Amino acid sequence: LAKTTQPISMDSYEGQEVNITCSHNNIATNDYITWYQQFPSQGPRFIIQGYKTKVTNEVASLFIPADRKSSTLSLPRVSLSDTAVYYCLVGGVGSSASKIIFGSGTRLSIRP
Amino acid sequence: GAVVSQHPSWVICKSGTSVKIECRSLDFQATTMFWYRQFPKQSLMLMATSNEGSKATYEQGVEKDKFLINHASLTLSTLTVTSAHPEDSSFYICSATGLAEETQYFGPGTRLLVL
């Protein structure tokens, strides 16, 4: 199982771009990289998922280098409501669904 | 994205009683469901993995006779905490994925308080 490492916490200000990097040195060939956001007393919410290169959706971008040993979640122009814990996870999906192990996550605090 | 629901959202019970938590995939068929537990200020801890129609696979240290998991249909999995004790008080979260889905979607969680 791929293990992930991310910063324990990060601080930023409203309107700034926030980049959270995750290391996953032993990622497997069929593993996808998925980022989730969790607010207190709620289940994790899917943000973005990718396999390689760059993926962008309406809320974030995900950058994955060619070796796939790390990934960076980019949140453009954050607001106070982006204060949450962000988890980087790797694992198989769909027919290759495998258990995913949560790391400690990154506690992001956004200030006015 | 796909929607996963949990019921109840919170439950309070007396020590020694059993509690059943339901996890449903509302708009897709979940071939695999996962159950997690989360204590305050901690990350999610995987308890077990269940595939529709087969027995659940429990993580090391999780008592299968205490945490009964049933995945009888492609849209429903249940977790029953048997003979609950105060140390079982936690936030229980399920997730689901299907053959056509490319990711795991999580339920909103169930807060269990055992008195």
mmCIF file of N, CA and C in Angstrom, chain A:
data_model
loop_
_atom_site.group_PDB
_atom_site.id
_atom_site.type_symbol
_atom_site.label_atom_id
_atom_site.label_comp_id
_atom_site.label_asym_id
_atom_site.label_seq_id
_atom_site.Cartn_x
_atom_site.Cartn_y
_atom_site.Cartn_z
ATOM 1 N N LEU A 1 0.839 -1.184 0.000
ATOM 2 C CA LEU A 1 0.000 0.000 0.000
ATOM 3 C C LEU A 1 0.880 1.242 0.000
ATOM 4 N N ALA A 2 0.569 2.175 -0.896
ATOM 5 C CA ALA A 2 1.361 3.387 -0.955
ATOM 6 C C ALA A 2 1.107 4.218 0.286
ATOM 7 N N LYS A 3 2.148 4.736 0.868
ATOM 8 C CA LYS A 3 2.033 5.610 2.017
ATOM 9 C C LYS A 3 2.235 7.034 1.541
ATOM 10 N N THR A 4 1.466 7.932 2.097
ATOM 11 C CA THR A 4 1.573 9.326 1.694
ATOM 12 C C THR A 4 2.102 10.178 2.820
ATOM 13 N N THR A 5 2.810 11.231 2.456
ATOM 14 C CA THR A 5 3.349 12.173 3.423
ATOM 15 C C THR A 5 2.982 13.577 2.977
ATOM 16 N N GLN A 6 2.374 14.336 3.886
ATOM 17 C CA GLN A 6 1.992 15.706 3.591
ATOM 18 C C GLN A 6 2.282 16.558 4.807
ATOM 19 N N PRO A 7 2.368 17.888 4.604
ATOM 20 C CA PRO A 7 2.594 18.757 5.764
ATOM 21 C C PRO A 7 1.427 18.652 6.732
ATOM 22 N N ILE A 8 1.726 18.726 8.017
ATOM 23 C CA ILE A 8 0.691 18.606 9.033
ATOM 24 C C ILE A 8 -0.270 19.784 8.975
ATOM 25 N N SER A 9 0.270 20.961 8.753
ATOM 26 C CA SER A 9 -0.592 22.143 8.727
ATOM 27 C C SER A 9 -0.031 23.204 7.789
ATOM 28 N N MET A 10 -0.915 24.087 7.343
ATOM 29 C CA MET A 10 -0.543 25.222 6.506
ATOM 30 C C MET A 10 -1.467 26.380 6.825
ATOM 31 N N ASP A 11 -0.926 27.584 6.707
ATOM 32 C CA ASP A 11 -1.721 28.792 6.903
ATOM 33 C C ASP A 11 -1.643 29.637 5.638
ATOM 34 N N SER A 12 -2.727 30.315 5.337
ATOM 35 C CA SER A 12 -2.727 31.236 4.218
ATOM 36 C C SER A 12 -3.795 32.295 4.441
ATOM 37 N N TYR A 13 -3.943 33.179 3.468
ATOM 38 C CA TYR A 13 -4.891 34.272 3.589
ATOM 39 C C TYR A 13 -5.904 34.229 2.454
ATOM 40 N N GLU A 14 -7.014 34.818 2.705
ATOM 41 C CA GLU A 14 -8.056 34.869 1.669
ATOM 42 C C GLU A 14 -7.511 35.464 0.381
ATOM 43 N N GLY A 15 -7.919 34.884 -0.736
ATOM 44 C CA GLY A 15 -7.512 35.397 -2.029
ATOM 45 C C GLY A 15 -6.208 34.845 -2.551
ATOM 46 N N GLN A 16 -5.461 34.156 -1.693
ATOM 47 C CA GLN A 16 -4.179 33.600 -2.106
ATOM 48 C C GLN A 16 -4.370 32.244 -2.784
ATOM 49 N N GLU A 17 -3.357 31.841 -3.525
ATOM 50 C CA GLU A 17 -3.334 30.486 -4.072
ATOM 51 C C GLU A 17 -2.588 29.602 -3.073
ATOM 52 N N VAL A 18 -3.147 28.447 -2.810
ATOM 53 C CA VAL A 18 -2.526 27.516 -1.861
ATOM 54 C C VAL A 18 -2.144 26.240 -2.590
ATOM 55 N N ASN A 19 -0.903 25.828 -2.372
ATOM 56 C CA ASN A 19 -0.422 24.573 -2.959
ATOM 57 C C ASN A 19 -0.032 23.609 -1.853
ATOM 58 N N ILE A 20 -0.605 22.442 -1.852
ATOM 59 C CA ILE A 20 -0.300 21.411 -0.865
ATOM 60 C C ILE A 20 0.338 20.240 -1.600
ATOM 61 N N THR A 21 1.555 19.904 -1.195
ATOM 62 C CA THR A 21 2.283 18.829 -1.867
ATOM 63 C C THR A 21 2.237 17.551 -1.038
ATOM 64 N N CYS A 22 2.112 16.450 -1.733
ATOM 65 C CA CYS A 22 2.039 15.134 -1.097
ATOM 66 C C CYS A 22 3.092 14.220 -1.725
ATOM 67 N N SER A 23 3.797 13.483 -0.889
ATOM 68 C CA SER A 23 4.782 12.516 -1.387
ATOM 69 C C SER A 23 4.207 11.112 -1.306
ATOM 70 N N HIS A 24 4.403 10.343 -2.364
ATOM 71 C CA HIS A 24 3.946 8.939 -2.393
ATOM 72 C C HIS A 24 4.957 8.158 -3.210
ATOM 73 N N ASN A 25 6.105 7.908 -2.592
ATOM 74 C CA ASN A 25 7.248 7.334 -3.294
ATOM 75 C C ASN A 25 7.022 5.929 -3.840
ATOM 76 N N ASN A 26 6.166 5.137 -3.172
ATOM 77 C CA ASN A 26 5.988 3.758 -3.648
ATOM 78 C C ASN A 26 4.614 3.546 -4.280
ATOM 79 N N ILE A 27 4.175 4.534 -5.010
ATOM 80 C CA ILE A 27 2.892 4.424 -5.697
ATOM 81 C C ILE A 27 2.957 3.305 -6.744
ATOM 82 N N ALA A 28 1.879 2.540 -6.843
ATOM 83 C CA ALA A 28 1.843 1.417 -7.774
ATOM 84 C C ALA A 28 1.330 1.867 -9.143
ATOM 85 N N THR A 29 1.594 1.041 -10.140
ATOM 86 C CA THR A 29 1.237 1.379 -11.519
ATOM 87 C C THR A 29 -0.247 1.670 -11.699
ATOM 88 N N ASN A 30 -1.101 0.922 -11.003
ATOM 89 C CA ASN A 30 -2.538 1.112 -11.192
ATOM 90 C C ASN A 30 -3.166 2.035 -10.153
ATOM 91 N N ASP A 31 -2.345 2.716 -9.384
ATOM 92 C CA ASP A 31 -2.867 3.636 -8.362
ATOM 93 C C ASP A 31 -3.217 4.992 -8.960
ATOM 94 N N TYR A 32 -4.346 5.508 -8.540
ATOM 95 C CA TYR A 32 -4.723 6.878 -8.840
ATOM 96 C C TYR A 32 -4.413 7.732 -7.613
ATOM 97 N N ILE A 33 -4.321 9.026 -7.805
ATOM 98 C CA ILE A 33 -4.091 9.971 -6.717
ATOM 99 C C ILE A 33 -5.369 10.771 -6.536
ATOM 100 N N THR A 34 -5.880 10.768 -5.328
ATOM 101 C CA THR A 34 -7.146 11.436 -5.048
ATOM 102 C C THR A 34 -6.996 12.347 -3.841
ATOM 103 N N TRP A 35 -7.587 13.500 -3.927
ATOM 104 C CA TRP A 35 -7.570 14.449 -2.814
ATOM 105 C C TRP A 35 -8.990 14.638 -2.293
ATOM 106 N N TYR A 36 -9.083 14.663 -0.965
ATOM 107 C CA TYR A 36 -10.354 14.872 -0.297
ATOM 108 C C TYR A 36 -10.237 16.036 0.673
ATOM 109 N N GLN A 37 -11.378 16.656 0.928
ATOM 110 C CA GLN A 37 -11.479 17.746 1.895
ATOM 111 C C GLN A 37 -12.428 17.290 2.999
ATOM 112 N N GLN A 38 -12.067 17.552 4.236
ATOM 113 C CA GLN A 38 -12.953 17.176 5.327
ATOM 114 C C GLN A 38 -13.146 18.324 6.298
ATOM 115 N N PHE A 39 -14.411 18.631 6.552
ATOM 116 C CA PHE A 39 -14.774 19.592 7.591
ATOM 117 C C PHE A 39 -15.093 18.815 8.863
ATOM 118 N N PRO A 40 -15.038 19.472 10.014
ATOM 119 C CA PRO A 40 -15.340 18.772 11.276
ATOM 120 C C PRO A 40 -16.715 18.115 11.246
ATOM 121 N N SER A 41 -16.754 16.892 11.738
ATOM 122 C CA SER A 41 -18.000 16.116 11.857
ATOM 123 C C SER A 41 -18.700 15.874 10.520
ATOM 124 N N GLN A 42 -17.933 15.819 9.444
ATOM 125 C CA GLN A 42 -18.483 15.482 8.140
ATOM 126 C C GLN A 42 -17.596 14.426 7.479
ATOM 127 N N GLY A 43 -18.160 13.698 6.530
ATOM 128 C CA GLY A 43 -17.358 12.755 5.779
ATOM 129 C C GLY A 43 -16.479 13.488 4.781
ATOM 130 N N PRO A 44 -15.379 12.868 4.373
ATOM 131 C CA PRO A 44 -14.505 13.501 3.377
ATOM 132 C C PRO A 44 -15.259 13.769 2.076
ATOM 133 N N ARG A 45 -14.941 14.888 1.465
ATOM 134 C CA ARG A 45 -15.582 15.267 0.207
ATOM 135 C C ARG A 45 -14.555 15.204 -0.904
ATOM 136 N N PHE A 46 -14.896 14.540 -1.988
ATOM 137 C CA PHE A 46 -14.003 14.414 -3.134
ATOM 138 C C PHE A 46 -13.696 15.783 -3.730
ATOM 139 N N ILE A 47 -12.405 16.030 -3.979
ATOM 140 C CA ILE A 47 -12.006 17.285 -4.622
ATOM 141 C C ILE A 47 -11.576 17.022 -6.056
ATOM 142 N N ILE A 48 -10.583 16.147 -6.210
ATOM 143 C CA ILE A 48 -10.008 15.951 -7.532
ATOM 144 C C ILE A 48 -9.240 14.636 -7.561
ATOM 145 N N GLN A 49 -9.105 14.083 -8.731
ATOM 146 C CA GLN A 49 -8.384 12.823 -8.899
ATOM 147 C C GLN A 49 -7.609 12.842 -10.207
ATOM 148 N N GLY A 50 -6.426 12.223 -10.180
ATOM 149 C CA GLY A 50 -5.643 12.150 -11.404
ATOM 150 C C GLY A 50 -4.717 10.957 -11.414
ATOM 151 N N TYR A 51 -4.200 10.678 -12.598
ATOM 152 C CA TYR A 51 -3.237 9.581 -12.738
ATOM 153 C C TYR A 51 -1.858 10.135 -13.104
ATOM 154 N N LYS A 52 -1.832 11.073 -14.019
ATOM 155 C CA LYS A 52 -0.560 11.696 -14.390
ATOM 156 C C LYS A 52 -0.818 13.082 -14.979
ATOM 157 N N THR A 53 0.211 13.838 -15.134
ATOM 158 C CA THR A 53 0.237 15.215 -15.667
ATOM 159 C C THR A 53 -0.660 16.140 -14.855
ATOM 160 N N LYS A 54 -1.533 16.863 -15.518
ATOM 161 C CA LYS A 54 -2.329 17.877 -14.836
ATOM 162 C C LYS A 54 -3.813 17.635 -15.031
ATOM 163 N N VAL A 55 -4.542 17.816 -13.945
ATOM 164 C CA VAL A 55 -5.999 17.718 -13.987
ATOM 165 C C VAL A 55 -6.564 18.987 -13.366
ATOM 166 N N THR A 56 -7.590 19.523 -13.976
ATOM 167 C CA THR A 56 -8.218 20.738 -13.450
ATOM 168 C C THR A 56 -9.724 20.579 -13.460
ATOM 169 N N ASN A 57 -10.349 20.997 -12.362
ATOM 170 C CA ASN A 57 -11.808 21.071 -12.349
ATOM 171 C C ASN A 57 -12.221 22.436 -11.821
ATOM 172 N N GLU A 58 -13.475 22.579 -11.465
ATOM 173 C CA GLU A 58 -13.977 23.897 -11.095
ATOM 174 C C GLU A 58 -13.465 24.381 -9.746
ATOM 175 N N VAL A 59 -12.891 23.509 -8.955
ATOM 176 C CA VAL A 59 -12.447 23.939 -7.626
ATOM 177 C C VAL A 59 -10.937 23.851 -7.413
ATOM 178 N N ALA A 60 -10.241 23.036 -8.177
ATOM 179 C CA ALA A 60 -8.823 22.836 -7.913
ATOM 180 C C ALA A 60 -8.090 22.316 -9.149
ATOM 181 N N SER A 61 -6.767 22.317 -9.011
ATOM 182 C CA SER A 61 -5.912 21.692 -10.015
ATOM 183 C C SER A 61 -5.010 20.689 -9.313
ATOM 184 N N LEU A 62 -4.646 19.665 -10.029
ATOM 185 C CA LEU A 62 -3.774 18.634 -9.494
ATOM 186 C C LEU A 62 -2.616 18.454 -10.456
ATOM 187 N N PHE A 63 -1.404 18.626 -9.927
ATOM 188 C CA PHE A 63 -0.212 18.495 -10.743
ATOM 189 C C PHE A 63 0.536 17.223 -10.335
ATOM 190 N N ILE A 64 0.832 16.390 -11.308
ATOM 191 C CA ILE A 64 1.520 15.127 -11.040
ATOM 192 C C ILE A 64 2.718 15.027 -11.978
ATOM 193 N N PRO A 65 3.932 14.950 -11.426
ATOM 194 C CA PRO A 65 5.113 14.846 -12.284
ATOM 195 C C PRO A 65 5.183 13.476 -12.944
ATOM 196 N N ALA A 66 6.087 13.357 -13.891
ATOM 197 C CA ALA A 66 6.191 12.128 -14.680
ATOM 198 C C ALA A 66 6.470 10.888 -13.827
ATOM 199 N N ASP A 67 7.262 11.022 -12.766
ATOM 200 C CA ASP A 67 7.569 9.840 -11.953
ATOM 201 C C ASP A 67 6.446 9.481 -10.981
ATOM 202 N N ARG A 68 5.464 10.351 -10.860
ATOM 203 C CA ARG A 68 4.268 10.125 -10.014
ATOM 204 C C ARG A 68 4.584 9.892 -8.547
ATOM 205 N N LYS A 69 5.758 10.255 -8.118
ATOM 206 C CA LYS A 69 6.124 10.039 -6.712
ATOM 207 C C LYS A 69 5.643 11.159 -5.816
ATOM 208 N N SER A 70 5.051 12.165 -6.393
ATOM 209 C CA SER A 70 4.476 13.243 -5.593
ATOM 210 C C SER A 70 3.323 13.854 -6.385
ATOM 211 N N SER A 71 2.552 14.679 -5.719
ATOM 212 C CA SER A 71 1.480 15.410 -6.397
ATOM 213 C C SER A 71 1.233 16.698 -5.624
ATOM 214 N N THR A 72 0.699 17.685 -6.306
ATOM 215 C CA THR A 72 0.426 18.969 -5.675
ATOM 216 C C THR A 72 -1.000 19.393 -5.951
ATOM 217 N N LEU A 73 -1.728 19.629 -4.892
ATOM 218 C CA LEU A 73 -3.086 20.152 -4.998
ATOM 219 C C LEU A 73 -2.993 21.675 -4.975
ATOM 220 N N SER A 74 -3.587 22.319 -5.947
ATOM 221 C CA SER A 74 -3.567 23.769 -6.012
ATOM 222 C C SER A 74 -4.981 24.317 -5.874
ATOM 223 N N LEU A 75 -5.160 25.162 -4.866
ATOM 224 C CA LEU A 75 -6.455 25.801 -4.631
ATOM 225 C C LEU A 75 -6.328 27.273 -4.973
ATOM 226 N N PRO A 76 -6.996 27.730 -6.028
ATOM 227 C CA PRO A 76 -6.851 29.129 -6.428
ATOM 228 C C PRO A 76 -7.730 30.048 -5.586
ATOM 229 N N ARG A 77 -7.185 31.176 -5.192
ATOM 230 C CA ARG A 77 -7.968 32.204 -4.499
ATOM 231 C C ARG A 77 -8.829 31.615 -3.385
ATOM 232 N N VAL A 78 -8.168 31.148 -2.340
ATOM 233 C CA VAL A 78 -8.886 30.505 -1.236
ATOM 234 C C VAL A 78 -9.731 31.522 -0.464
ATOM 235 N N SER A 79 -10.754 30.989 0.190
ATOM 236 C CA SER A 79 -11.610 31.804 1.054
ATOM 237 C C SER A 79 -11.644 31.161 2.439
ATOM 238 N N LEU A 80 -12.277 31.822 3.381
ATOM 239 C CA LEU A 80 -12.352 31.300 4.752
ATOM 240 C C LEU A 80 -12.983 29.915 4.780
ATOM 241 N N SER A 81 -13.909 29.675 3.880
ATOM 242 C CA SER A 81 -14.614 28.394 3.858
ATOM 243 C C SER A 81 -13.741 27.235 3.380
ATOM 244 N N ASP A 82 -12.548 27.534 2.932
ATOM 245 C CA ASP A 82 -11.621 26.472 2.531
ATOM 246 C C ASP A 82 -10.824 25.925 3.719
ATOM 247 N N THR A 83 -11.023 26.517 4.888
ATOM 248 C CA THR A 83 -10.388 26.007 6.100
ATOM 249 C C THR A 83 -10.916 24.603 6.380
ATOM 250 N N ALA A 84 -10.027 23.627 6.334
ATOM 251 C CA ALA A 84 -10.430 22.226 6.453
ATOM 252 C C ALA A 84 -9.175 21.366 6.513
ATOM 253 N N VAL A 85 -9.379 20.067 6.626
ATOM 254 C CA VAL A 85 -8.270 19.114 6.525
ATOM 255 C C VAL A 85 -8.302 18.508 5.129
ATOM 256 N N TYR A 86 -7.151 18.465 4.489
ATOM 257 C CA TYR A 86 -7.048 17.939 3.131
ATOM 258 C C TYR A 86 -6.209 16.659 3.157
ATOM 259 N N TYR A 87 -6.770 15.625 2.563
ATOM 260 C CA TYR A 87 -6.103 14.325 2.540
ATOM 261 C C TYR A 87 -5.694 13.962 1.110
ATOM 262 N N CYS A 88 -4.477 13.477 0.976
ATOM 263 C CA CYS A 88 -3.971 12.941 -0.274
ATOM 264 C C CYS A 88 -3.976 11.423 -0.135
ATOM 265 N N LEU A 89 -4.587 10.751 -1.071
ATOM 266 C CA LEU A 89 -4.690 9.300 -0.995
ATOM 267 C C LEU A 89 -4.300 8.666 -2.321
ATOM 268 N N VAL A 90 -3.732 7.486 -2.266
ATOM 269 C CA VAL A 90 -3.421 6.748 -3.482
ATOM 270 C C VAL A 90 -4.017 5.352 -3.380
ATOM 271 N N GLY A 91 -4.510 4.847 -4.493
ATOM 272 C CA GLY A 91 -5.084 3.514 -4.499
ATOM 273 C C GLY A 91 -5.749 3.212 -5.821
ATOM 274 N N GLY A 92 -6.073 1.930 -6.000
ATOM 275 C CA GLY A 92 -6.773 1.518 -7.188
ATOM 276 C C GLY A 92 -8.225 1.956 -7.136
ATOM 277 N N VAL A 93 -8.860 2.057 -8.262
ATOM 278 C CA VAL A 93 -10.254 2.506 -8.329
ATOM 279 C C VAL A 93 -11.056 1.568 -9.205
ATOM 280 N N GLY A 94 -12.383 1.750 -9.155
ATOM 281 C CA GLY A 94 -13.268 0.958 -9.983
ATOM 282 C C GLY A 94 -13.072 -0.517 -9.750
ATOM 283 N N SER A 95 -12.868 -1.232 -10.839
ATOM 284 C CA SER A 95 -12.708 -2.679 -10.729
ATOM 285 C C SER A 95 -11.432 -3.052 -9.987
ATOM 286 N N SER A 96 -10.539 -2.122 -9.849
ATOM 287 C CA SER A 96 -9.299 -2.382 -9.104
ATOM 288 C C SER A 96 -9.332 -1.714 -7.744
ATOM 289 N N ALA A 97 -10.532 -1.463 -7.247
ATOM 290 C CA ALA A 97 -10.661 -0.756 -5.969
ATOM 291 C C ALA A 97 -9.882 -1.471 -4.877
ATOM 292 N N SER A 98 -9.091 -0.734 -4.210
ATOM 293 C CA SER A 98 -8.316 -1.297 -3.125
ATOM 294 C C SER A 98 -8.480 -0.400 -1.916
ATOM 295 N N LYS A 99 -8.192 -0.962 -0.765
ATOM 296 C CA LYS A 99 -8.329 -0.147 0.429
ATOM 297 C C LYS A 99 -7.307 0.984 0.376
ATOM 298 N N ILE A 100 -7.714 2.107 0.859
ATOM 299 C CA ILE A 100 -6.819 3.246 0.917
ATOM 300 C C ILE A 100 -6.594 3.609 2.370
ATOM 301 N N ILE A 101 -5.391 3.923 2.687
ATOM 302 C CA ILE A 101 -5.030 4.244 4.058
ATOM 303 C C ILE A 101 -4.853 5.751 4.185
ATOM 304 N N PHE A 102 -5.595 6.330 5.092
ATOM 305 C CA PHE A 102 -5.490 7.763 5.307
ATOM 306 C C PHE A 102 -4.232 8.109 6.089
ATOM 307 N N GLY A 103 -3.528 9.116 5.609
ATOM 308 C CA GLY A 103 -2.420 9.670 6.372
ATOM 309 C C GLY A 103 -2.965 10.712 7.330
ATOM 310 N N SER A 104 -2.091 11.535 7.816
ATOM 311 C CA SER A 104 -2.493 12.525 8.816
ATOM 312 C C SER A 104 -3.253 13.691 8.220
ATOM 313 N N GLY A 105 -3.097 13.908 6.898
ATOM 314 C CA GLY A 105 -3.770 15.040 6.272
ATOM 315 C C GLY A 105 -3.068 16.347 6.570
ATOM 316 N N THR A 106 -3.487 17.387 5.864
ATOM 317 C CA THR A 106 -2.962 18.733 6.066
ATOM 318 C C THR A 106 -4.083 19.631 6.561
ATOM 319 N N ARG A 107 -3.867 20.200 7.728
ATOM 320 C CA ARG A 107 -4.876 21.107 8.291
ATOM 321 C C ARG A 107 -4.615 22.502 7.743
ATOM 322 N N LEU A 108 -5.461 22.965 6.852
ATOM 323 C CA LEU A 108 -5.313 24.264 6.215
ATOM 324 C C LEU A 108 -6.159 25.297 6.941
ATOM 325 N N SER A 109 -5.517 26.374 7.346
ATOM 326 C CA SER A 109 -6.223 27.473 8.014
ATOM 327 C C SER A 109 -6.121 28.711 7.150
ATOM 328 N N ILE A 110 -7.268 29.286 6.824
ATOM 329 C CA ILE A 110 -7.306 30.492 6.008
ATOM 330 C C ILE A 110 -7.711 31.673 6.897
ATOM 331 N N ARG A 111 -6.940 32.718 6.818
ATOM 332 C CA ARG A 111 -7.190 33.899 7.634
ATOM 333 C C ARG A 111 -7.696 35.049 6.767
ATOM 334 N N PRO A 112 -8.461 35.958 7.378
ATOM 335 C CA PRO A 112 -8.975 37.112 6.608
ATOM 336 C C PRO A 112 -7.841 38.006 6.104
#
